[in-house]
Structure formats: structure tokens, C-alpha cells
mmCIF file of C-alpha atoms and ligand atoms in Angstrom:
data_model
loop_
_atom_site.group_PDB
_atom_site.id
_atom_site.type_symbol
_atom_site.label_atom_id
_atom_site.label_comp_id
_atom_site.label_asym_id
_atom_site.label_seq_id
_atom_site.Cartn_x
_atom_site.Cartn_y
_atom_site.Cartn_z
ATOM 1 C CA UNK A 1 281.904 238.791 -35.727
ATOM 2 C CA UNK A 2 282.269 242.505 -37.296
ATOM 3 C CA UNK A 3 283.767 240.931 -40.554
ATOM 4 C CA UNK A 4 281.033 242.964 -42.182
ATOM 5 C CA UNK A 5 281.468 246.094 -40.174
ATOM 6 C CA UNK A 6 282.078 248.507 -42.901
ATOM 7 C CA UNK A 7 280.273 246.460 -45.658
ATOM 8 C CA UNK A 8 276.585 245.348 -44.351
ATOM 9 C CA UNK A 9 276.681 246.437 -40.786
ATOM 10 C CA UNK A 10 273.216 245.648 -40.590
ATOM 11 C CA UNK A 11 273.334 242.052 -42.261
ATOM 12 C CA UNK A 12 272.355 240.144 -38.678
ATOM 13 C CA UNK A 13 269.163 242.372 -38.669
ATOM 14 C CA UNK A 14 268.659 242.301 -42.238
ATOM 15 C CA UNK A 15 268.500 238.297 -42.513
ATOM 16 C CA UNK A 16 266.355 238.460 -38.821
ATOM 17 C CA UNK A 17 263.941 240.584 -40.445
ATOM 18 C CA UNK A 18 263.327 237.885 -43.006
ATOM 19 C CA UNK A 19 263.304 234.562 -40.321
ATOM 20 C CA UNK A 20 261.149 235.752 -37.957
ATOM 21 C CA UNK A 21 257.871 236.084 -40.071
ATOM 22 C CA UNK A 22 258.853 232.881 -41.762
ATOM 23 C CA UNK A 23 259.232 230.847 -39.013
ATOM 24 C CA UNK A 24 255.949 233.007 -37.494
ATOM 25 C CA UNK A 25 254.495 231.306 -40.603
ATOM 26 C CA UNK A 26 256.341 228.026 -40.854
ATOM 27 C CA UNK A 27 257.781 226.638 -37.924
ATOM 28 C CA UNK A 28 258.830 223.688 -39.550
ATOM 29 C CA UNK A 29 261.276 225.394 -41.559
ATOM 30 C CA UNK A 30 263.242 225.767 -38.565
ATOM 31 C CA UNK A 31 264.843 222.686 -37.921
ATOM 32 C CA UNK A 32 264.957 222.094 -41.430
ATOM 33 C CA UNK A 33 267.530 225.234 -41.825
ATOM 34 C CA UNK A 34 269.613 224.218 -38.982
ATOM 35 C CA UNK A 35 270.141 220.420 -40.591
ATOM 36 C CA UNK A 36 270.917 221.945 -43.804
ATOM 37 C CA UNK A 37 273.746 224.244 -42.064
ATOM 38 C CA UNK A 38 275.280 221.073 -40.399
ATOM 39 C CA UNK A 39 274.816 219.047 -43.419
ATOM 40 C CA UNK A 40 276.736 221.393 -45.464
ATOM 41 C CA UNK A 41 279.541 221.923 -42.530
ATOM 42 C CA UNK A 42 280.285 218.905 -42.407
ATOM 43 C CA UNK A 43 281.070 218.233 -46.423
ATOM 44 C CA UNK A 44 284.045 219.940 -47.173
ATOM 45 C CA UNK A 45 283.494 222.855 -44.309
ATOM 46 C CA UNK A 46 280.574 225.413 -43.997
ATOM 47 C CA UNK A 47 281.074 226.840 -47.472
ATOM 48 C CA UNK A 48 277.970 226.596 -48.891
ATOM 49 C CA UNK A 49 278.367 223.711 -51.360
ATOM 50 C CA UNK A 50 275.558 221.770 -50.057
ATOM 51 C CA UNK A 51 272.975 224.909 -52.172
ATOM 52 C CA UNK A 52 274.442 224.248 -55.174
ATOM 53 C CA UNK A 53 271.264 223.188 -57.616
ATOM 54 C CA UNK A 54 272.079 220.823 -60.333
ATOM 55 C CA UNK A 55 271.497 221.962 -63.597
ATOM 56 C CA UNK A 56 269.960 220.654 -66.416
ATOM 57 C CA UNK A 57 267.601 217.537 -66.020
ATOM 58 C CA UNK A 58 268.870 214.113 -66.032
ATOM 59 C CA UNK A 59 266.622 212.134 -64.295
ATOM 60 C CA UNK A 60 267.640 208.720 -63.407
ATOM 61 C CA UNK A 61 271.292 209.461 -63.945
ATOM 62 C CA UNK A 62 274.388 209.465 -61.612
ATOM 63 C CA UNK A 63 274.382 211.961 -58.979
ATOM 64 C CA UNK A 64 275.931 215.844 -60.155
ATOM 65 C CA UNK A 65 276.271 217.667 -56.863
ATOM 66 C CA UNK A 66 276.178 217.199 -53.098
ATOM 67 C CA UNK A 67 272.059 217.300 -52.970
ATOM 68 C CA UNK A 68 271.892 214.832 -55.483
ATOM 69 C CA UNK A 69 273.285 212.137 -52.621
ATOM 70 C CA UNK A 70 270.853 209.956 -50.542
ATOM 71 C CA UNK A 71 272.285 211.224 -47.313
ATOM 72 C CA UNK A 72 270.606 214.925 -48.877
ATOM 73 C CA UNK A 73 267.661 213.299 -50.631
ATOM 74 C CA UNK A 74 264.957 214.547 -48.211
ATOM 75 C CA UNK A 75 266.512 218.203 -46.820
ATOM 76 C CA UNK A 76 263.010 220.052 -47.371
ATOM 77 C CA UNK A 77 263.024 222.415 -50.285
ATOM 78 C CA UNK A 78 261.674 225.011 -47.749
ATOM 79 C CA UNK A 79 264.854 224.874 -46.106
ATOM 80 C CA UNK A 80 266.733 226.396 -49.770
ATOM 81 C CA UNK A 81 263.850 228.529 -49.948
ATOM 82 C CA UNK A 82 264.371 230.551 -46.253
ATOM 83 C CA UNK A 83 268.197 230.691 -47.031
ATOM 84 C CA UNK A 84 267.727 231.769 -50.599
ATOM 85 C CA UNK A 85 264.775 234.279 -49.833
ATOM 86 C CA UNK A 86 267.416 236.088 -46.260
ATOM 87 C CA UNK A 87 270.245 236.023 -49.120
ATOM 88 C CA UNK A 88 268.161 237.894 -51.758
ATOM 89 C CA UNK A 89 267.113 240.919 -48.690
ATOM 90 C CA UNK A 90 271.002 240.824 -48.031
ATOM 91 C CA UNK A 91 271.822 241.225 -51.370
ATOM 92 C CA UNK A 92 269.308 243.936 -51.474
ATOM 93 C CA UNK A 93 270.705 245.779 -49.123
ATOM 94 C CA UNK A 94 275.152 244.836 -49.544
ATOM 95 C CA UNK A 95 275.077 243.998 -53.539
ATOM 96 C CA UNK A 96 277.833 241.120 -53.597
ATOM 97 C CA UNK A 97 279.145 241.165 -50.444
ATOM 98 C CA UNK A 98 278.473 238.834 -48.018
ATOM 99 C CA UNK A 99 278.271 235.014 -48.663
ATOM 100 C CA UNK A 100 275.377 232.298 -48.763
ATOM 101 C CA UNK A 101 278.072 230.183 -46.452
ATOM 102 C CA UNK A 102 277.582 233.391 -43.797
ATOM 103 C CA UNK A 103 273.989 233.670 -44.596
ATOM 104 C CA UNK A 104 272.861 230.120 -43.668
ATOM 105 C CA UNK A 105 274.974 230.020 -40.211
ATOM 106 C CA UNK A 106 273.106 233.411 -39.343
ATOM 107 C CA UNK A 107 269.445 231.830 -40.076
ATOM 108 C CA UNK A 108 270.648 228.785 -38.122
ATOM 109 C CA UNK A 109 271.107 230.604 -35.439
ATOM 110 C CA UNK A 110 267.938 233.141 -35.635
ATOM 111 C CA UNK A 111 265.723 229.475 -36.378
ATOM 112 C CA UNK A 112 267.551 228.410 -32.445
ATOM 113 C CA UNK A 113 266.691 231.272 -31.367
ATOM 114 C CA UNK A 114 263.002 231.724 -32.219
ATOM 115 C CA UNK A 115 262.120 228.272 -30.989
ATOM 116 C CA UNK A 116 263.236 229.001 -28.026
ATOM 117 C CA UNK A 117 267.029 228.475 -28.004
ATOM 118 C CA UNK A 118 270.046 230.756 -27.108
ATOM 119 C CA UNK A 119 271.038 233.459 -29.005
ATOM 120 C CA UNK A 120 274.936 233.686 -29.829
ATOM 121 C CA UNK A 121 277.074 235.776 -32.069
ATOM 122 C CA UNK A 122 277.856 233.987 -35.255
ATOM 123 C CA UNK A 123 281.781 234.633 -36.959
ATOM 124 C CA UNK A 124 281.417 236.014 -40.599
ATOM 125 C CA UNK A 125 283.882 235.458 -43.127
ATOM 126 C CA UNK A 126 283.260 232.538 -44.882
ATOM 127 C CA UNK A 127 283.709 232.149 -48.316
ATOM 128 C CA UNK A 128 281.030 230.111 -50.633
ATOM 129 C CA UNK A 129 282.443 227.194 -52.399
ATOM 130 C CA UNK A 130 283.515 226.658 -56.357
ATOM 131 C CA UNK A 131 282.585 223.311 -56.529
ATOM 132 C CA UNK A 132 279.911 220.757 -54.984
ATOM 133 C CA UNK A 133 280.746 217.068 -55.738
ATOM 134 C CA UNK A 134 278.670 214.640 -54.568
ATOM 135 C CA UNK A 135 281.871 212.389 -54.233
ATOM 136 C CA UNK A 136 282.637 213.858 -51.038
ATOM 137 C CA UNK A 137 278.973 213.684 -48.884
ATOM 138 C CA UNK A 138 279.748 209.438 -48.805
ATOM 139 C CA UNK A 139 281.208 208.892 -45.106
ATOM 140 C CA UNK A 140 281.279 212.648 -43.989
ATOM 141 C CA UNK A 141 277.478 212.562 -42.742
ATOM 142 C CA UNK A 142 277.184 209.594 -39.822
ATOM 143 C CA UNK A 143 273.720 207.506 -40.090
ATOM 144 C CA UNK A 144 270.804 206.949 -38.001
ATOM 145 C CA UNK A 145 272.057 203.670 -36.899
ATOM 146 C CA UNK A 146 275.459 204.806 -36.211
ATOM 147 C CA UNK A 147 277.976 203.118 -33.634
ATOM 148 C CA UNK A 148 279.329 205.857 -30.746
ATOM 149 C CA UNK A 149 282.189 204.783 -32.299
ATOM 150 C CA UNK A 150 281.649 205.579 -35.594
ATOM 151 C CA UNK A 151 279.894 209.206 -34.455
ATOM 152 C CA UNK A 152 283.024 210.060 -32.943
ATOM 153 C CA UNK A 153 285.610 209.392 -35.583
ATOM 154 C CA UNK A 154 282.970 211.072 -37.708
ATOM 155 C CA UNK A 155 283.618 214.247 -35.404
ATOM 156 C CA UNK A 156 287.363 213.854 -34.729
ATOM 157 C CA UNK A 157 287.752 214.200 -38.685
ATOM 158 C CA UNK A 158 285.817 217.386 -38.290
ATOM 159 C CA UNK A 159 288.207 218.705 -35.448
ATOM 160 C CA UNK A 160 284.972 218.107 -33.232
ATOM 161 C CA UNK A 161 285.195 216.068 -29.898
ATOM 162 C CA UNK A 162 282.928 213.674 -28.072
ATOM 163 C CA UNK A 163 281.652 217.386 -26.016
ATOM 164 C CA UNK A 164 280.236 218.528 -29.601
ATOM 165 C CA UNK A 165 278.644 215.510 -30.306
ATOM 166 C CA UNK A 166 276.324 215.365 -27.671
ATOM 167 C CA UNK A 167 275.592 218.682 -27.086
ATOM 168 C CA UNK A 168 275.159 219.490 -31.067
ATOM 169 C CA UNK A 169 272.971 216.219 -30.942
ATOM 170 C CA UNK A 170 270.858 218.089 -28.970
ATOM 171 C CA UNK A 171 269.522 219.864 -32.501
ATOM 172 C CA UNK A 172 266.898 217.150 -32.369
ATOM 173 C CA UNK A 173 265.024 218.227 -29.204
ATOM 174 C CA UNK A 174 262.958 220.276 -32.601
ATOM 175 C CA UNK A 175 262.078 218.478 -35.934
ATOM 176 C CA UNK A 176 260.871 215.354 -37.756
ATOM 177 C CA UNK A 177 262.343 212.165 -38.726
ATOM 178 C CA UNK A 178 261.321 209.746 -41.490
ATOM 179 C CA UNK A 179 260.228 206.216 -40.410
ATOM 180 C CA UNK A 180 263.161 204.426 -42.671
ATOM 181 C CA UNK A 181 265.502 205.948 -40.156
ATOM 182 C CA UNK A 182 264.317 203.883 -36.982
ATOM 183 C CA UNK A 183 262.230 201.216 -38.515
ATOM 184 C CA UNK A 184 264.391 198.448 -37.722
ATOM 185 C CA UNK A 185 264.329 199.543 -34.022
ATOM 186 C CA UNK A 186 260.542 198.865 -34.146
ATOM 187 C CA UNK A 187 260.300 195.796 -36.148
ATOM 188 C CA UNK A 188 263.344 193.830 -36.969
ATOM 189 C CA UNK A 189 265.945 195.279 -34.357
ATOM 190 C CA UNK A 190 269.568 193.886 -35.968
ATOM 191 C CA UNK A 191 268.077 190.682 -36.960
ATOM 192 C CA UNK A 192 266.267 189.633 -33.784
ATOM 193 C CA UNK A 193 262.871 190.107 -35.096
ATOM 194 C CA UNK A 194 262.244 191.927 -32.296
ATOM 195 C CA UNK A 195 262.389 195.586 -31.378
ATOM 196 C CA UNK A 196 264.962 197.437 -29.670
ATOM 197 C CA UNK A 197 264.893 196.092 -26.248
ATOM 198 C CA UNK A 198 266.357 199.125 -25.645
ATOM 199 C CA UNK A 199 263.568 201.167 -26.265
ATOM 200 C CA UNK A 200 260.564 202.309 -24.135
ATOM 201 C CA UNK A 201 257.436 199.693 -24.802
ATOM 202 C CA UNK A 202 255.310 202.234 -25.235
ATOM 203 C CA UNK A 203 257.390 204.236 -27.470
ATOM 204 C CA UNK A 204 257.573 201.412 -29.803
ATOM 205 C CA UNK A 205 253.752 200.902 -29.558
ATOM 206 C CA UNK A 206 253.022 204.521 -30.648
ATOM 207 C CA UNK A 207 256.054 204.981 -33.579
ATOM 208 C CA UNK A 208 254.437 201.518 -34.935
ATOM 209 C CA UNK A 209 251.161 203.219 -35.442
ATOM 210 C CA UNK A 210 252.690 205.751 -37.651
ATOM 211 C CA UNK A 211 255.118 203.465 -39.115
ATOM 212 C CA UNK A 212 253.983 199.970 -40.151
ATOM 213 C CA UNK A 213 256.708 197.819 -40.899
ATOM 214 C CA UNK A 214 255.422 197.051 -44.762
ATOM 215 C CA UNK A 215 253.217 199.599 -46.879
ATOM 216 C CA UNK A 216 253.542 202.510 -44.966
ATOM 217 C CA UNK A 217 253.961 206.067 -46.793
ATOM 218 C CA UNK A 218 257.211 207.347 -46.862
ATOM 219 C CA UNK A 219 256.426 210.761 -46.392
ATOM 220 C CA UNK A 220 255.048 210.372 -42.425
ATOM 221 C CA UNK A 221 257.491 211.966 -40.019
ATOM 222 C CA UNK A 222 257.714 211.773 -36.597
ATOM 223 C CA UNK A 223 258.994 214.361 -33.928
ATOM 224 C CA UNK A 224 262.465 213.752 -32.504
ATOM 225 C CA UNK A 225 261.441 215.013 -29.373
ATOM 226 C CA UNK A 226 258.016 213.196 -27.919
ATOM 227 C CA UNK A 227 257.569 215.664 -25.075
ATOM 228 C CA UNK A 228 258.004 219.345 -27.043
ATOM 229 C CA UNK A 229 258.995 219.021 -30.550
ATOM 230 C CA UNK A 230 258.592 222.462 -31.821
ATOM 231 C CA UNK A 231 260.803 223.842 -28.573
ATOM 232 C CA UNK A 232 264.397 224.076 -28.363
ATOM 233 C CA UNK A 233 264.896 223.131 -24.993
ATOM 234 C CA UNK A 234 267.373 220.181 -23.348
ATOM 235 C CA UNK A 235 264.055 217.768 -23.057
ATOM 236 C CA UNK A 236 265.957 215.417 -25.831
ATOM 237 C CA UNK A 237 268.934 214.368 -23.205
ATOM 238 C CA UNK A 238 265.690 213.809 -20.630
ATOM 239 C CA UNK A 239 264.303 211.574 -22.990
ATOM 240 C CA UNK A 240 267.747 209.325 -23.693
ATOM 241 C CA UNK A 241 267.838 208.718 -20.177
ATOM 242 C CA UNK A 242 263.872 207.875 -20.158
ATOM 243 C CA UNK A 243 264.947 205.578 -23.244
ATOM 244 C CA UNK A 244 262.797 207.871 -25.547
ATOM 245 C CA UNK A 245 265.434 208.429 -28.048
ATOM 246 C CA UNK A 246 264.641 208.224 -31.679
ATOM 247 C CA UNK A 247 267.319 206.952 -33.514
ATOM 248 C CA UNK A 248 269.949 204.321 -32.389
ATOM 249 C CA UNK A 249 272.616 207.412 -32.717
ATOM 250 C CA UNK A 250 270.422 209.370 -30.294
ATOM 251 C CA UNK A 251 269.895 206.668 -28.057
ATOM 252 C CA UNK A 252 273.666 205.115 -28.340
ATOM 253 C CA UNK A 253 274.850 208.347 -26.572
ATOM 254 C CA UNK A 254 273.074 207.815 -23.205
ATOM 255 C CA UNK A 255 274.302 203.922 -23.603
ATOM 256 C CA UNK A 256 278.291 204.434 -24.158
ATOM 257 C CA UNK A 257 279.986 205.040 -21.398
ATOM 258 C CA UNK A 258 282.250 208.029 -23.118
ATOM 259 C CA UNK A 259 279.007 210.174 -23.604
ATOM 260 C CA UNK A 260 276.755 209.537 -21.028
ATOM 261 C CA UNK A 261 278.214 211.850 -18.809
ATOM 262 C CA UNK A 262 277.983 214.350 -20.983
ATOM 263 C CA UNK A 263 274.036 213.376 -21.777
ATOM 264 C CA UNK A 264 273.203 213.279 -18.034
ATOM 265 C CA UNK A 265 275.027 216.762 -17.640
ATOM 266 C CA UNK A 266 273.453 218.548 -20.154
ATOM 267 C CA UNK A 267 270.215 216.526 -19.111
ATOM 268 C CA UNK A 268 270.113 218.184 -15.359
ATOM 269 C CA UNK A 269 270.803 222.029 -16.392
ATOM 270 C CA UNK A 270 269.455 223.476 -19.616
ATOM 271 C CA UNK A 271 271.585 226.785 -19.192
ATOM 272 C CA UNK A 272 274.512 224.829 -20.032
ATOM 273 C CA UNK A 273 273.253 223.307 -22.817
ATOM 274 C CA UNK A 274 272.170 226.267 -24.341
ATOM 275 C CA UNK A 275 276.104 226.915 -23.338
ATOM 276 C CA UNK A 276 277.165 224.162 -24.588
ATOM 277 C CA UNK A 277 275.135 224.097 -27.701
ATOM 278 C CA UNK A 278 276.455 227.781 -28.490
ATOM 279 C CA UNK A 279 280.216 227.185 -28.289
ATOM 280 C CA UNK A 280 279.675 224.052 -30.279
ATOM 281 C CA UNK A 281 278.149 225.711 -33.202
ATOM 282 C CA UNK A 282 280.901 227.965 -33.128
ATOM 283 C CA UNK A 283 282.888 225.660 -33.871
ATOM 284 C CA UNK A 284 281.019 223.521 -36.003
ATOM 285 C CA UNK A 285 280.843 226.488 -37.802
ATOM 286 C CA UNK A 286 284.215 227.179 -38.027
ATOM 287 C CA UNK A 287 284.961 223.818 -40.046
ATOM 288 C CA UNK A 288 287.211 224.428 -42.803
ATOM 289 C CA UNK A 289 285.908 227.813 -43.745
ATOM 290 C CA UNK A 290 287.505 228.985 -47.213
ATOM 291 C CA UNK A 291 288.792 232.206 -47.050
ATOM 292 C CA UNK A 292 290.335 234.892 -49.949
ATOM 293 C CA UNK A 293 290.598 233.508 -53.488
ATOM 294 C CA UNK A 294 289.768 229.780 -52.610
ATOM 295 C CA UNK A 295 286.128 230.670 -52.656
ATOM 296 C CA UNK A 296 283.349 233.336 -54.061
ATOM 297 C CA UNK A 297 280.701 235.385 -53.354
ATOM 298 C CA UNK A 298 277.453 234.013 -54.953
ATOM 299 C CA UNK A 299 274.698 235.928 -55.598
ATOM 300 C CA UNK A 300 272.117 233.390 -55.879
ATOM 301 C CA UNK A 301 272.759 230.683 -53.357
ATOM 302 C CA UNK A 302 271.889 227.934 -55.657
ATOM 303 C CA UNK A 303 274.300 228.586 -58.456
ATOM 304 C CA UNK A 304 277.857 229.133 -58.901
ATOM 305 C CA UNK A 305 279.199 232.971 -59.810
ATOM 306 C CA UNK A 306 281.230 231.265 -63.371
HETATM 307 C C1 LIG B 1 275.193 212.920 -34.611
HETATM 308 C C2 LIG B 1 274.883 212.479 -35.803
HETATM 309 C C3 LIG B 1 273.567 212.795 -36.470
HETATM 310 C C4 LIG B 1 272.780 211.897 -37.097
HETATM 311 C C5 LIG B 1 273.055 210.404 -37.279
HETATM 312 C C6 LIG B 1 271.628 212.605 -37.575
HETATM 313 C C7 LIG B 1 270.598 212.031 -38.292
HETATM 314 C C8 LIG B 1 269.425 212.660 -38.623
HETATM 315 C C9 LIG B 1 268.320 212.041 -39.303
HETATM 316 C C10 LIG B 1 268.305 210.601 -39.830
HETATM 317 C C11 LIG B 1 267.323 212.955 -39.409
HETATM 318 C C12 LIG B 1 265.950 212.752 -40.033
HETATM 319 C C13 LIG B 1 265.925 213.238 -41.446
HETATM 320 C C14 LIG B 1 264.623 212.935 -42.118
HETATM 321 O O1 LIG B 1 264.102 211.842 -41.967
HETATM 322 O O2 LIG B 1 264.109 213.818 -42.831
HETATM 323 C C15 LIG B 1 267.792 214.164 -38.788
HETATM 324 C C16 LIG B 1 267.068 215.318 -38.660
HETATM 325 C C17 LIG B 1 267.539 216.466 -38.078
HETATM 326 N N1 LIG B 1 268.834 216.713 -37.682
HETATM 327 FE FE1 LIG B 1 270.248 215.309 -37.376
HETATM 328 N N2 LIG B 1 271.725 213.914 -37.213
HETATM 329 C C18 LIG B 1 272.902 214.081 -36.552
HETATM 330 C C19 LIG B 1 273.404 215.277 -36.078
HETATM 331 C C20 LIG B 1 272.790 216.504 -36.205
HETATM 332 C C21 LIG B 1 273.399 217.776 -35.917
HETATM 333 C C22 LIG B 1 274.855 217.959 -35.482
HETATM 334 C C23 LIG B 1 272.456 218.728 -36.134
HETATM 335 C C24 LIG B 1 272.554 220.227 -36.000
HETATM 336 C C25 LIG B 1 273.364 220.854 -35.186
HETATM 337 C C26 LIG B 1 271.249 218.039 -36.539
HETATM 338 C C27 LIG B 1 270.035 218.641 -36.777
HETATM 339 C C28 LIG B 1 268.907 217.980 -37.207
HETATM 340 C C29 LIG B 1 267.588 218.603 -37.259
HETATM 341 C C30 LIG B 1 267.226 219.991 -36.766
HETATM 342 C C31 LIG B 1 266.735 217.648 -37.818
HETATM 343 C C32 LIG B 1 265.233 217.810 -38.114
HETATM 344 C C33 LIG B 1 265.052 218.291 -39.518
HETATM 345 C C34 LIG B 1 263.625 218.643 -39.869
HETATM 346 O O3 LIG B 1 262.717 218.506 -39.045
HETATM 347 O O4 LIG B 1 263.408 219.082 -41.025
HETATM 348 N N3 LIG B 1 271.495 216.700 -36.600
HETATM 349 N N4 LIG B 1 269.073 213.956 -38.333
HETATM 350 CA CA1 LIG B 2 279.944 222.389 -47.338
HETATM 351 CA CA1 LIG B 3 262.300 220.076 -27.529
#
């Protein structure tokens, strides 16, 4: 936690001072940061590599780094933007010091915090990474219509257990999906023609308004969390057990048996969730950090040092 003691003391205040006005102005960036920190955790460890830009233009052609993947496609540019913009007022302050990997898990945390969330101490230390190949985002990122199963091995090969997934599921009491993601749980639920039985009637009524099953845009988003969307509270386990769940991941983990323990736990106290949530982003964050020579210091988030 001090890894910057005699370096950039100040660096927790010094990215704070540039989250809170922007989610003052922005609260949407929020939950945007916090996806991009797990998104890039989870492809070879919290290093970074998910910032990388690509360079040069070739449109159409195969993918060059991790954001050129599908499973990245629609991370909001304003999410590079707040990470880029704390980064620069770091660098300001600690020339070439502390890394964009360190950077981003701090304005996860400050973006938890300001919508309402707990505030924990974030470990410093990691390095950012030399490469980003899109080779490795394919299987390390589970999908919206994920199996428990499949969630869970997804974990275990991050060192994460069954505890993690549900509480760090929990991100999504705040942001926005796309209708492509839950669609079929309107419409066309696994082939039935019919929706998700599983799903609360009137639920399905008011996502169909918003998405229609042909023609619809594919920029409309809807909130994860029906009750408060912008609040990071421990309303999204209330609303698996109430069937309210978004996406057939959210909603699988109130219907296995493994996890829905864990969902009615965290569902009945919100101080351990906020508990829970904490220690799990700890160690989220701790996923194969690179330390010493393995990785660099960037100076601009977005491009390599080279
Ligand atoms: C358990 C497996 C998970 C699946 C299958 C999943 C899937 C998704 C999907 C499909 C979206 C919507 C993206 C879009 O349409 O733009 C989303 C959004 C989001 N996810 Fe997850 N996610 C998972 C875990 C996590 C974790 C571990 C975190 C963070 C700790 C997280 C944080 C978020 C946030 C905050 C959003 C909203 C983003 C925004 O509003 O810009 N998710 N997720
Ligand atoms: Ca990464
Ligand atoms: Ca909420």
C-alpha cells in the first residue's frame, strides 16, 4: 500500500483530485472505469495491457491488440479518457514513476467509492505490460449467457473462487448493458421462442420496449440495476432473488445451488458486501501483477515506452 512512499506519497490524492469532478460531471464514467480495470485483470493480470491503442489505421483488418477484440468492442472511450487524464496529473506530479496498471485500480476504487461504495486501500506495485495481444482476451472474459459452471472455471483460472464471483458480480448494481447481451432472454430464450421463464413478466415487458427483437439501435443501454442504477449499493443480489437480474450470468448465480448462498448472504447485509466486495478486489487486483524488469513504466497509458 506505501509502495510509493518515498516516490509519489501523494499519488491516492493526486488521482482523487482528478475522479471526483469527473464523475461530479459524468457519472457514467464510473462503472465504465471499474469494467475496464476487471477487463484488463483478467487478460494476462492487472498490467495494463488492455490501454494499449493500436496504431496505425487498418480498418477492416485482423485484430492488433487486446481492444481490438469483440469482448472490448464497446468499453466507452470515456473510460481511457478518466484513466489517461488521473495518469497525466500523476505524471505531473512523480515524472515516470508510478504505473497506468496502479493508476486504473486506484480510479476503480475512487469511481466505488463516489457512487456510494466502500472505500479500501488499494496495493501499488504493479508493473504496466510490454505487450497487448489480442490472442489472449478469447476465453479469459466469461459471456453474458454464461453457465455457473463456466463463470467459475473462468475464476478458478484467475486464482478467484466461487466467494469472488458473486460478490465482484455485484459491480453491476451501477451501469448499462447493451440489448445484444440479454436479447435472447426476451425474445427467443435458447430456442423456445419464448422468453426466459425465468425472468420477472414485467421485467421482460419493460426491457422489450427498449429492445425490440429486430431493428432496434444498438447503441440503447439499459441499467443493470432496475431499482438504483447510479448507486453502489447490494440492491443487485435483491433483485436476483426478485428474478430482476439482467443477464443469464447475473441471474444463473441466484439459480445454482453453489452461489446462492452466497447471493442471499450478501443480499440480507450490505456491510458485508461492501466487505466482501473490498477483499475481492484485492485480490482481483492482485492477478498476476508483473513486477521488476518483466514490465515498464508508461508514460502515456495508451502506448508502449519502446
Ligand atoms: C461474472 C462475469 C461477468 C460477466 C459475464 C459480465 C458481463 C458484462 C456485460 C455483458 C456488460 C455490458 C457491457 C455493454 O453492453 O456495454 C457488463 C457491464 C459491466 N460490468 Fe460486467 N461482467 C462480469 C463481471 C464483472 C466484474 C467482475 C466487474 C467488476 C468488478 C464488472 C463490472 C461491470 C460494470 C461496472 C459494467 C457497466 C459498464 C458501464 O456501464 O459502462 N463485471 N458486464
Ligand atoms: Ca491485463
Ligand atoms: Ca445499485
Amino acid at each position: 500500500m506505501d509502495f510509493y512512499a518515498k516516490t509519489c506519497a501523494a499519488v491516492d490524492q493526486i488521482v482523487g483530485n482528478v475522479t471526483a469532478p469527473l464523475f461530479r460531471d459524468n457519472p457514467a464514467a464510473g462503472p465504465a472505469v471499474l469494467r475496464l480495470f476487471y477487463h484488463d485483470c483478467f487478460v494476462e493480470g492487472c498490467d495494463a495491457s488492455i490501454l494499449i491503442a493500436p496504431t496505425g489505421s487498418n480498418a477492416g483488418g485482423p485484430p492488433r491488440v487486446e481492444r481490438d477484440m469483440e469482448e472490448n468492442r464497446n468499453l466507452p472511450q470515456e473510460a481511457f479518457d478518466a484513466v489517461e487524464m488521473a495518469k497525466a496529473a500523476v505524471e505531473k506530479a512523480c515524472p515516470g514513476v508510478v504505473t497506468c496498471a496502479d493508476v486504473l485500480a486506484l480510479a476503480a476504487r475512487d469511481f466505488v467509492h463516489l457512487a456510494g461504495g466502500p472505500y479500501y486501500q488499494v496495493k501499488k506495485g504493479r508493473k504496466d505490460s510490454k505487450v497487448s495481444l489480442p490472442g489472449k482476451v478469447r476465453g479469459s472474459l466469461p459471456r453474458a449467457n454464461s453457465t455457473v459452471d463456466e463463470l467459475l472455471r473462468v475464476f478458478a483460472a484467475k486464482g478467484l473462487g466461487a466467494g469472488d464471483l458473486v460478490a465482484l458480480s455485484g459491480a453491476h448494481t451501477v451501469g448499462f448493458a447493451h440489448c445484444a447481451h440479454f436479447v435472447g432472454r426476451l425474445y427467443d430464450f435458447r430456442g423456445t421462442r419464448q422468453p426466459d421463464p425465468v425472468m420477472d413478466a414485467r421485467l421482460v415487458k419493460a426491457l422489450r420496449m427498449s429492445c425490440p427483437f429486430t431493428g432496434g439501435s444498438a447503441r440503447v443501454v439499459v441499467p443493470f440495476d432496475v431499482s438504483t442504477p447510479f448507486q453502489f449499493d447490494h440492491a443487485y443480489y435483491a433483485n436476483l432473488q426478485a428474478r430482476l437480474g439482467l443477464l443469464g450470468s447475473d441471474q444463473a448465480l441466484f439459480l445454482d445451488a453453489r452461489t446462492r448462498p452466497l447471493v442471499q448472504e450478501l443480499a440480507a447485509d450490505k456491510e458485508r458486501f461492501f466487505q466482501a466486495f473490498a477483499a475481492s478486489m484485492d485480490r482481483m487486483g492482485s492477478v498476476r501483477v508483473k513486477k521488476g524488469r518483466k514490465g515498464e513504466v508508461r508514460r502515456v497509458c495508451s502506448q508502449h515506452l519502446h
